[in-house]
mmCIF file of C-alpha atoms in Angstrom:
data_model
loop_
_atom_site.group_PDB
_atom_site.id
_atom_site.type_symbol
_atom_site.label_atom_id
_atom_site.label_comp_id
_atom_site.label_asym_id
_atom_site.label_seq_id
_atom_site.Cartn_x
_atom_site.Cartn_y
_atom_site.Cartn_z
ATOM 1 C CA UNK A 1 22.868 -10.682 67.117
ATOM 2 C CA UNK A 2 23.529 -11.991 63.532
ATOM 3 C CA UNK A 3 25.823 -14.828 65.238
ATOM 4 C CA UNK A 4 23.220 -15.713 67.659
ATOM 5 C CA UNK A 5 20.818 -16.268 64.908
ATOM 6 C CA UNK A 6 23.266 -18.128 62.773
ATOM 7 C CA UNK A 7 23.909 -20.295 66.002
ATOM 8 C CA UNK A 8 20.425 -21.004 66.516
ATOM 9 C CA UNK A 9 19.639 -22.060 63.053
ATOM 10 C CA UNK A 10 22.293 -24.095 62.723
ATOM 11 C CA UNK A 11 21.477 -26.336 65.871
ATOM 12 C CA UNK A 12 18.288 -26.860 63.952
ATOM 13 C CA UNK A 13 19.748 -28.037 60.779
ATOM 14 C CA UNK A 14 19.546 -31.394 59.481
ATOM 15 C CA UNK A 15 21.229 -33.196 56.489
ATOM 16 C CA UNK A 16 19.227 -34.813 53.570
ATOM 17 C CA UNK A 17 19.170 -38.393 53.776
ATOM 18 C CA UNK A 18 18.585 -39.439 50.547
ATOM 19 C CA UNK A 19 18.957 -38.119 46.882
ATOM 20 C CA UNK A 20 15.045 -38.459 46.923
ATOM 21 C CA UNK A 21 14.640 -36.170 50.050
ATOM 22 C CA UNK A 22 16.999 -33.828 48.526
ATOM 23 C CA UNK A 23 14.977 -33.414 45.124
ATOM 24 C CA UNK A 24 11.542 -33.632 47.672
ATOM 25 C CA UNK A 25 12.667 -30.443 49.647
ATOM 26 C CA UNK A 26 14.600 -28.585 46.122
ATOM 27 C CA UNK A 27 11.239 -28.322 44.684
ATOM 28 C CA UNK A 28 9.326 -27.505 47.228
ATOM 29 C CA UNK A 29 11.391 -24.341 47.824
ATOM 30 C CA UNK A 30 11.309 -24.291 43.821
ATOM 31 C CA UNK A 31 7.630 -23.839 43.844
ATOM 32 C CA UNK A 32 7.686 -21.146 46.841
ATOM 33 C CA UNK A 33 9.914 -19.171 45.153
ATOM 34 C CA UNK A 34 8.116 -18.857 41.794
ATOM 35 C CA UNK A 35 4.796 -18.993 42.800
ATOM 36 C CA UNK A 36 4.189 -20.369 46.822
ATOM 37 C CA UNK A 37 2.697 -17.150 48.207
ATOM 38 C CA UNK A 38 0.039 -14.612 48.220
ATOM 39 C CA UNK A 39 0.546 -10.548 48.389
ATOM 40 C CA UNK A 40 3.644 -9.141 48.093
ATOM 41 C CA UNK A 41 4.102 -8.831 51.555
ATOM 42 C CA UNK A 42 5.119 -12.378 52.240
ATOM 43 C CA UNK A 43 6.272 -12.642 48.670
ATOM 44 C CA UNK A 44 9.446 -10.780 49.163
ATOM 45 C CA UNK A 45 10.426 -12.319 52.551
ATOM 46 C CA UNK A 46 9.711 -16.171 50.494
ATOM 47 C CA UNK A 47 11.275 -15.698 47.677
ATOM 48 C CA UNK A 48 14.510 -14.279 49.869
ATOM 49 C CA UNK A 49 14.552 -16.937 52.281
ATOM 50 C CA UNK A 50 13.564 -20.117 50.153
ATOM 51 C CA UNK A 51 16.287 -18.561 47.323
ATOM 52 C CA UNK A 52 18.635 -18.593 50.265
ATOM 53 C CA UNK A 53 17.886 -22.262 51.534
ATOM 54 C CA UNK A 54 18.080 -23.384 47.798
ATOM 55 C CA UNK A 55 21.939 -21.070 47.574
ATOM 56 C CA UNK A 56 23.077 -22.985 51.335
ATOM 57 C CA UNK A 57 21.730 -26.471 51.074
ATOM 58 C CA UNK A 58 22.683 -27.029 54.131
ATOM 59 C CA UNK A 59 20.062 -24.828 55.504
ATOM 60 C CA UNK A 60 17.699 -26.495 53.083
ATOM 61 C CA UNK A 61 15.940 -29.215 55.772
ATOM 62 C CA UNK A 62 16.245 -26.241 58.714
ATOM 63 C CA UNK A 63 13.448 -27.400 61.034
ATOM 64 C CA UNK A 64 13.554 -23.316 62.060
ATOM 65 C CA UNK A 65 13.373 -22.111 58.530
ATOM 66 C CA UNK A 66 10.463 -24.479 57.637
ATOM 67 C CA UNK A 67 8.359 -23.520 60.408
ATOM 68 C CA UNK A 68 8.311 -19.865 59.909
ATOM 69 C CA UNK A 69 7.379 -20.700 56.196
ATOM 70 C CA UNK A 70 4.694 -22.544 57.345
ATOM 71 C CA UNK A 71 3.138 -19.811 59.652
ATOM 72 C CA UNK A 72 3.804 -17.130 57.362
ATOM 73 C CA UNK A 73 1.615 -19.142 54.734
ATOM 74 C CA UNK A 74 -1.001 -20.017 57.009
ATOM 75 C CA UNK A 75 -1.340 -16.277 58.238
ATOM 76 C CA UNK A 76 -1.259 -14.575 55.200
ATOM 77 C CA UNK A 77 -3.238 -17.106 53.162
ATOM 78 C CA UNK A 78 -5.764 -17.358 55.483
ATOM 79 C CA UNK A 79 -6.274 -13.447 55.257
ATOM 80 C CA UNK A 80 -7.736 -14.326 51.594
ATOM 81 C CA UNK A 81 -9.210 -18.397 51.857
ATOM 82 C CA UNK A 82 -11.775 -17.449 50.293
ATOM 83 C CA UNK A 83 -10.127 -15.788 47.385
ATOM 84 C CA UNK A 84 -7.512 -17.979 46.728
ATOM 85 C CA UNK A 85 -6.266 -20.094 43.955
ATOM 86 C CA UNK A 86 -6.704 -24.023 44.655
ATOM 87 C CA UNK A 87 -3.469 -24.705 44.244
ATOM 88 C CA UNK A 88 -2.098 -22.255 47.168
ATOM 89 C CA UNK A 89 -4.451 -23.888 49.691
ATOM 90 C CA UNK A 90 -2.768 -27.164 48.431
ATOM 91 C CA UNK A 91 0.733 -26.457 48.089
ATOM 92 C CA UNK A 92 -0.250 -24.872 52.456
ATOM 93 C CA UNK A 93 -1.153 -28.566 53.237
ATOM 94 C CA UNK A 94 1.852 -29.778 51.684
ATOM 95 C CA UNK A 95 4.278 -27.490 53.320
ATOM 96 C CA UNK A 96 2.561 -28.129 56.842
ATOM 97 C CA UNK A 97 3.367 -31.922 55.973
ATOM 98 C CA UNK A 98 6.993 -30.955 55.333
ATOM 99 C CA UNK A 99 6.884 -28.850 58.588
ATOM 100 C CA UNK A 100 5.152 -31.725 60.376
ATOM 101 C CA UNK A 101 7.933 -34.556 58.792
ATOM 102 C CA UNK A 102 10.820 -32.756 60.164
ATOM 103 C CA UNK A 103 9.839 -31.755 63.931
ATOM 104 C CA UNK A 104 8.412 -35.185 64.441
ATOM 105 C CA UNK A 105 11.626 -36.988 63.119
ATOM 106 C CA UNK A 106 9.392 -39.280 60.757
ATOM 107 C CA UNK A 107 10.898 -41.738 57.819
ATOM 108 C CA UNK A 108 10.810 -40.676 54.392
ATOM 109 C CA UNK A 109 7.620 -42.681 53.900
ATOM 110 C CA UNK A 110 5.083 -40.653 55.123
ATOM 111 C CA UNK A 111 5.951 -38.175 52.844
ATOM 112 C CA UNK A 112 5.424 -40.604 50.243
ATOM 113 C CA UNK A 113 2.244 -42.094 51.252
ATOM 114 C CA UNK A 114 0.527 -38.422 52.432
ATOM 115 C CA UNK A 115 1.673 -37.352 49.097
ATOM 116 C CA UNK A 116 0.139 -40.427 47.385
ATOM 117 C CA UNK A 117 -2.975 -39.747 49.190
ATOM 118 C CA UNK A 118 -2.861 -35.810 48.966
ATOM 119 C CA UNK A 119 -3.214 -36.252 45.154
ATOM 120 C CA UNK A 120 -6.147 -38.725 45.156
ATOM 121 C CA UNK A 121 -8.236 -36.595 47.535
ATOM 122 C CA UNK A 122 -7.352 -33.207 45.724
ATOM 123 C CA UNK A 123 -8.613 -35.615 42.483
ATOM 124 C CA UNK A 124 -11.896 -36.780 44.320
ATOM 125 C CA UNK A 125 -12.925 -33.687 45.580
ATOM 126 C CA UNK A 126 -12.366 -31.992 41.839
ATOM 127 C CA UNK A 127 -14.866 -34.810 40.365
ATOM 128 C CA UNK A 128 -17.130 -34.025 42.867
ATOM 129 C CA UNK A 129 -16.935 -30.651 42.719
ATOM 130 C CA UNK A 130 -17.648 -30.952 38.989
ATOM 131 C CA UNK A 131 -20.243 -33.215 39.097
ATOM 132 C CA UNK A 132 -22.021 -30.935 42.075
ATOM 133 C CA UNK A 133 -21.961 -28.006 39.457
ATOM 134 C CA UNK A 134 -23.357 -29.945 36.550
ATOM 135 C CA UNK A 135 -20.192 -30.352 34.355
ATOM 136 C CA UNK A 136 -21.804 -33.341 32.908
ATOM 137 C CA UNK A 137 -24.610 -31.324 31.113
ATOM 138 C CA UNK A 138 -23.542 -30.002 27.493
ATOM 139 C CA UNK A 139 -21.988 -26.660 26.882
ATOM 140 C CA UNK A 140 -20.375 -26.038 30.316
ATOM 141 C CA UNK A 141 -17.006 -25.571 28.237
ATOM 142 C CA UNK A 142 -18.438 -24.516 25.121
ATOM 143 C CA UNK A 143 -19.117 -20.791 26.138
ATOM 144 C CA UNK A 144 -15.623 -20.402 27.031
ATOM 145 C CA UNK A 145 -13.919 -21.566 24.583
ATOM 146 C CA UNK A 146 -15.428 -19.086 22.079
ATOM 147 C CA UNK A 147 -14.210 -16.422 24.342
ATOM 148 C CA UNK A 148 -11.189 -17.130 26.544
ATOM 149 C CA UNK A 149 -8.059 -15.510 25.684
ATOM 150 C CA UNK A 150 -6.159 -19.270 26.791
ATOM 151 C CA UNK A 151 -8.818 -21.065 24.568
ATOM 152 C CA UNK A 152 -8.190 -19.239 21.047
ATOM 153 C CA UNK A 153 -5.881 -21.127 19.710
ATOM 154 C CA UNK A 154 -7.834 -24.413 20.128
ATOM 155 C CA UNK A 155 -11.251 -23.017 18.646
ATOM 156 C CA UNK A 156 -9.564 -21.084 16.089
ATOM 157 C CA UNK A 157 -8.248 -24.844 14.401
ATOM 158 C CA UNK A 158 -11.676 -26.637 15.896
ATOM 159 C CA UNK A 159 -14.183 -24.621 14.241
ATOM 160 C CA UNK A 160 -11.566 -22.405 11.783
ATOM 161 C CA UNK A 161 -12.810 -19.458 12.976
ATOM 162 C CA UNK A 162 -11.168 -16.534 12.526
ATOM 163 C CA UNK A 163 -8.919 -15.433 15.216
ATOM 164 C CA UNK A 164 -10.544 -11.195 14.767
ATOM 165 C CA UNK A 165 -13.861 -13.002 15.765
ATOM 166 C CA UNK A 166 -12.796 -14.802 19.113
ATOM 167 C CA UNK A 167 -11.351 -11.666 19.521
ATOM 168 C CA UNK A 168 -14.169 -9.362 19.226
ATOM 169 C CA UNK A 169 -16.148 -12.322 20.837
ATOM 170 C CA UNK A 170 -13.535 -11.694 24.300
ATOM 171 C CA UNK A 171 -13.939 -8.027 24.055
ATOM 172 C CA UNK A 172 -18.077 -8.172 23.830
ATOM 173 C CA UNK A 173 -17.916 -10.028 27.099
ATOM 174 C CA UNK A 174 -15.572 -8.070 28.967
ATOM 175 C CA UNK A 175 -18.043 -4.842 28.055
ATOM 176 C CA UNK A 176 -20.771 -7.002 29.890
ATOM 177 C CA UNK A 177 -19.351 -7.839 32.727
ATOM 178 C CA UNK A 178 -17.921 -4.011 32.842
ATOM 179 C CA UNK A 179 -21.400 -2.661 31.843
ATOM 180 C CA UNK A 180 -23.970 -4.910 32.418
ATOM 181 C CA UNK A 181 -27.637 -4.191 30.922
ATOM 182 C CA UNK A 182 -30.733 -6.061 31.218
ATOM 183 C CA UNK A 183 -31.568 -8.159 28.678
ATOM 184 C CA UNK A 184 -28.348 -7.722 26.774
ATOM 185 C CA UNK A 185 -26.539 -10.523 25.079
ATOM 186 C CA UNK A 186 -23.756 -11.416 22.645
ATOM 187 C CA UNK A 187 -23.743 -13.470 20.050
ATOM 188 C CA UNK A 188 -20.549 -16.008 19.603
ATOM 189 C CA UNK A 189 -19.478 -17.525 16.703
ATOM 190 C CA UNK A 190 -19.501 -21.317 17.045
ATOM 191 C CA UNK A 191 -20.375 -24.969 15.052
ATOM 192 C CA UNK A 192 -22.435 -27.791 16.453
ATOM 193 C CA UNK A 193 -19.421 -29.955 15.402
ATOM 194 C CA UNK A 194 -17.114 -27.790 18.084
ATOM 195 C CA UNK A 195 -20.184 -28.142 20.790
ATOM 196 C CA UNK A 196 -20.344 -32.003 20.185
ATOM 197 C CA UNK A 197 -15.859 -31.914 20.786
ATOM 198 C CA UNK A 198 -15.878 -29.829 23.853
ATOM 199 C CA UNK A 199 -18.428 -32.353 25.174
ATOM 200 C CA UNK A 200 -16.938 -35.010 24.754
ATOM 201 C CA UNK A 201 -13.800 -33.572 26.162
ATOM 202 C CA UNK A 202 -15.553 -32.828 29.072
ATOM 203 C CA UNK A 203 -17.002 -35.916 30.124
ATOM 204 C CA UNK A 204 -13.371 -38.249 29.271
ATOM 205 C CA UNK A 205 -11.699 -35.452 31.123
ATOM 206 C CA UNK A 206 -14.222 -35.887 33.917
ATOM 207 C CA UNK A 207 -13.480 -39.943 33.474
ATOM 208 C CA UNK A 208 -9.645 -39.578 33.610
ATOM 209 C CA UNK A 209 -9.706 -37.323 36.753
ATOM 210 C CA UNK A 210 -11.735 -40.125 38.592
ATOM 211 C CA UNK A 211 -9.349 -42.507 37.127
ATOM 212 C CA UNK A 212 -6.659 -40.723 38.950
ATOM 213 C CA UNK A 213 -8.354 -40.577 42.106
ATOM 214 C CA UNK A 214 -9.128 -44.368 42.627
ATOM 215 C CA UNK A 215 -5.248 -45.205 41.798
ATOM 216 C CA UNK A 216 -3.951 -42.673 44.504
ATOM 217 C CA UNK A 217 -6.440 -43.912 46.715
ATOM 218 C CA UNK A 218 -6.550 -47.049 46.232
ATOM 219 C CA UNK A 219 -3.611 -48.797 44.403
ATOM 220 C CA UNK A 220 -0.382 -49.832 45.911
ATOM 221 C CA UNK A 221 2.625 -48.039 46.718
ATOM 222 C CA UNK A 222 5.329 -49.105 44.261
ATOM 223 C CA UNK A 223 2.498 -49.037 41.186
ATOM 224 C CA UNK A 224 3.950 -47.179 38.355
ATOM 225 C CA UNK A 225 0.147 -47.117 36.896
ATOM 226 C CA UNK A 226 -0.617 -44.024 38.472
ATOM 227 C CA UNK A 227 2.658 -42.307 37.630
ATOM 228 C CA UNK A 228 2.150 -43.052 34.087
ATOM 229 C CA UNK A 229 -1.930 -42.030 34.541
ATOM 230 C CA UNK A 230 -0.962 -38.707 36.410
ATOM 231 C CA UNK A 231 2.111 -37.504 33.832
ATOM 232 C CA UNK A 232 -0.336 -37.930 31.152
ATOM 233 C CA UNK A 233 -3.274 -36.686 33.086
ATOM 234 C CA UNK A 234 -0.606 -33.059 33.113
ATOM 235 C CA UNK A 235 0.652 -33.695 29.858
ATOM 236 C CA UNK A 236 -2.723 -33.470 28.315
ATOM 237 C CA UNK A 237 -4.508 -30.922 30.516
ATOM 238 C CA UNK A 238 -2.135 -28.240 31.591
ATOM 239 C CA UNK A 239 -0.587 -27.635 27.395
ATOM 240 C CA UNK A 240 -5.077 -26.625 27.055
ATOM 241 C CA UNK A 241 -5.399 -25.127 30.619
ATOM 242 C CA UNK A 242 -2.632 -23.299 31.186
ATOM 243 C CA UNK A 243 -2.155 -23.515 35.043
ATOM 244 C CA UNK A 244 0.849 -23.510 35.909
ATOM 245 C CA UNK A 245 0.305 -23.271 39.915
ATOM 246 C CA UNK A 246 -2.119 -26.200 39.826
ATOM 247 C CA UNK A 247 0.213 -28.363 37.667
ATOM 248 C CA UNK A 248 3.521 -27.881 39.635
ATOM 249 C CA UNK A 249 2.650 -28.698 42.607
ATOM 250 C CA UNK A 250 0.976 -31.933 41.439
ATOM 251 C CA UNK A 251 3.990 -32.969 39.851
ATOM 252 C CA UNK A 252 5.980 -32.194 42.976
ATOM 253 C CA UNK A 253 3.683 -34.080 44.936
ATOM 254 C CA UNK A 254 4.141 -37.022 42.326
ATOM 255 C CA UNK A 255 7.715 -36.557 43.158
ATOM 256 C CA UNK A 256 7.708 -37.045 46.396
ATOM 257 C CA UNK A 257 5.759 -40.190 46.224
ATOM 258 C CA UNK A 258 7.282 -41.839 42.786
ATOM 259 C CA UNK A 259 9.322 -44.683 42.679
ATOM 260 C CA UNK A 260 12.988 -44.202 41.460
ATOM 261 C CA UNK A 261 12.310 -45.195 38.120
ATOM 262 C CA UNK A 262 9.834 -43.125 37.855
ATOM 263 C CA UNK A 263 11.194 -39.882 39.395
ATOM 264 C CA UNK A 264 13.197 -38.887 36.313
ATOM 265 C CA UNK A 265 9.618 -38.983 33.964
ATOM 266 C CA UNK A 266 8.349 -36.532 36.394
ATOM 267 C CA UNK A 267 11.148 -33.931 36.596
ATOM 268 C CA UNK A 268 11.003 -34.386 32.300
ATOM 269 C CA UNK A 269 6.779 -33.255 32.793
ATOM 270 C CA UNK A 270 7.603 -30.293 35.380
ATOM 271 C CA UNK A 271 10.258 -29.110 32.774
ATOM 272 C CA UNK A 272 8.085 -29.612 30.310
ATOM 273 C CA UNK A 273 4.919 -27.787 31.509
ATOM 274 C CA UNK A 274 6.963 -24.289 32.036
ATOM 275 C CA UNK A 275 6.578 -23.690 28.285
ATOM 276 C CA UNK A 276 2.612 -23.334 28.868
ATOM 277 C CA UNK A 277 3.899 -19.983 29.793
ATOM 278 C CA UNK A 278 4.893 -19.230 26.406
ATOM 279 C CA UNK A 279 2.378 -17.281 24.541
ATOM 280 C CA UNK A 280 2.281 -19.988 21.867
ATOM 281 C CA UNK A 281 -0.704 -18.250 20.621
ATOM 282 C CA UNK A 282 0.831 -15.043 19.330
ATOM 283 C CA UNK A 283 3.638 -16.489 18.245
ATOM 284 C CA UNK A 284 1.620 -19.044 16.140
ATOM 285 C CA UNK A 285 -0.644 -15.772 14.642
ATOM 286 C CA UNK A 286 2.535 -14.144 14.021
ATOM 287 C CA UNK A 287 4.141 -16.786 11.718
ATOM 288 C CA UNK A 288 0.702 -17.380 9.794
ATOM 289 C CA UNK A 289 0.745 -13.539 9.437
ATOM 290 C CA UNK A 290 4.283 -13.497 8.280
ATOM 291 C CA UNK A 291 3.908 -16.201 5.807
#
C-alpha cells in the first residue's frame, strides 16, 4: 500500500525550474507550517506534510501533495469564513493559485503577475474598507492605544505615561466587556498632543496603503518602486502592529513577484519581521526596572 502511494506521488512530481520557483514554493510551505491553517485538526496533518515536502524537495512541486493542501484549506477554512483572520483567507487564494499553476502547466509568470495583482487588490480593498468604517475621523486609533497590550510601549514614550496606568487602563476594559453595565465607563489616561500623533498616523498610513495599491495595480512589471514602497510599507507597520500572519504572507507574495535584485531585500524584511514576536515590551520594562 505504502509503495503504491509512493508510486503514485512520484508520477506526479515535478522539478523546480528556477532558483526563483524554488524560494516561491519554500515559503509557501514555510508559511503553512508556522501559521497556514485553522483548528488543530488540519494543523497537525499541515504542518506534517508541508515539513515533509520542505525535508524531500523533491516532493516539494508534487501536483498530488498541493492539491490535497488546497482542499483541506478550503474545507476547513470555510467551516469558520466568517471568523477568520484576513490573512488565512489570503494566504487560501494564494495556495489555490499555486494549485492552479501546477495542474495547468503555466510559466512562472503568472505567478508573478497574480501575485503582483493579489497584493494591490488585498491593498484596495483595506483602504476601502477603512474609509467605509470612518478611519478618517479622529480618534479611531486613539482609544486603543491607551489600552492595547501591543500598543504600550508606543504610548508609554508618546504621552510618558506610566506603564501601571495603561495597565490598569487594559484591565478596566477587559472587566467591561466581561461585565458590562449600563451607563458604565472608564476613564483613560491620555494628552491632546498623543490624539493629534495617532491622527496623523492614521491618515499617512491610510495614504501609503493607497500608495501601494495603485503601484501593484497599476505600474509595470520589472518596477522596483513598489518593492521598495511595500518593504517599507512592512517595515514600518508590522514592528507597531504586530501581525505576523498578515505580514508574511505579503512578503511571500512580494517574493514571488520581485525582480532578482530585489528578491534578496525581501527575504532580509521576512527575517526581519519574526522578531515582532519578541515581547520587546517586557523586556524593555525589565531593563528600565533593573537600572
Amino acid at each position: 500500500m505504502a509503495h503504491m502511494m509512493q508510486a503514485m506521488l512520484q508520477k506526479y512530481n515535478k522539478g523546480f525550474e528556477s532558483f526563483h520557483e524554488e524560494l516561491i514554493f519554500k515559503f509557501s510551505l514555510i508559511l503553512l507550517v508556522l501559521d497556514g491553517s485553522t483548528g488543530w485538526g488540519l494543523d497537525v496533518f499541515m504542518r506534517i506534510i508541508c515539513a515533509l515536502m520542505l525535508a524531500f524537495s523533491h516532493f516539494g512541486k508534487n501536483k498530488i501533495l498541493w492539491l490535497i493542501i488546497s482542499l483541506g484549506l478550503l474545507f476547513f477554512n470555510s467551516q469558520q469564513f466568517y471568523i477568520l483572520d484576513n490573512h488565512k483567507i489570503l494566504f487560501v487564494y494564494w495556495v489555490l493559485l499555486i494549485t492552479f499553476y501546477l495542474w495547468t502547466d503555466k510559466e512562472l509568470k503568472y505567478l508573478r503577475s497574480n501575485s503582483k495583482i493579489l497584493i494591490g487588490l488585498v491593498m484596495f480593498f483595506a483602504v476601502l474598507q477603512k474609509v467605509i468604517n470612518e478611519f478618517t475621523s479622529p480618534g479611531f486609533m486613539h482609544g486603543r492605544f491607551l489600552f492595547d497590550e501591543r500598543f504600550m510601549l508606543v504610548t508609554h514614550f508618546l504621552i510618558e505615561t506610566p506603564y501601571e496606568v495603561l495597565a490598569n487602563n487594559r484591565n478596566s476594559i477587559g472587566v467591561l466587556n466581561i461585565l458590562p453595565v449600563d451607563n458604565s465607563f472608564v476613564t483613560l489616561s491620555s494628552t491632546p498632543f498623543m490624539g493629534r500623533v495617532l491622527y496623523a498616523f492614521q491618515l499617512f498610513g491610510l495614504a501609503f496603503e493607497g500608495l501601494v495599491a495603485s503601484l501593484f495595480l497599476f505600474s509595470k512589471n520589472d518596477s522596483i518602486i513598489k518593492d521598495i514602497v511595500l518593504l517599507l510599507f512592512c517595515l514600518g507597520t508590522y514592528f507597531i502592529f504586530p501581525v505576523i500572519g498578515f505580514s508574511s504572507i505579503l512578503l511571500i507574495l512580494g517574493i514571488a513577484q520581485s525582480s532578482r535584485k530585489m528578491r534578496k531585500f525581501y527575504i532580509l524584511t521576512f527575517i526581519l519581521l519574526q522578531f515582532i514576536i519578541v515581547p520587546w515590551q517586557e523586556i524593555i520594562f525589565y531593563i528600565q526596572n533593573a537600572i
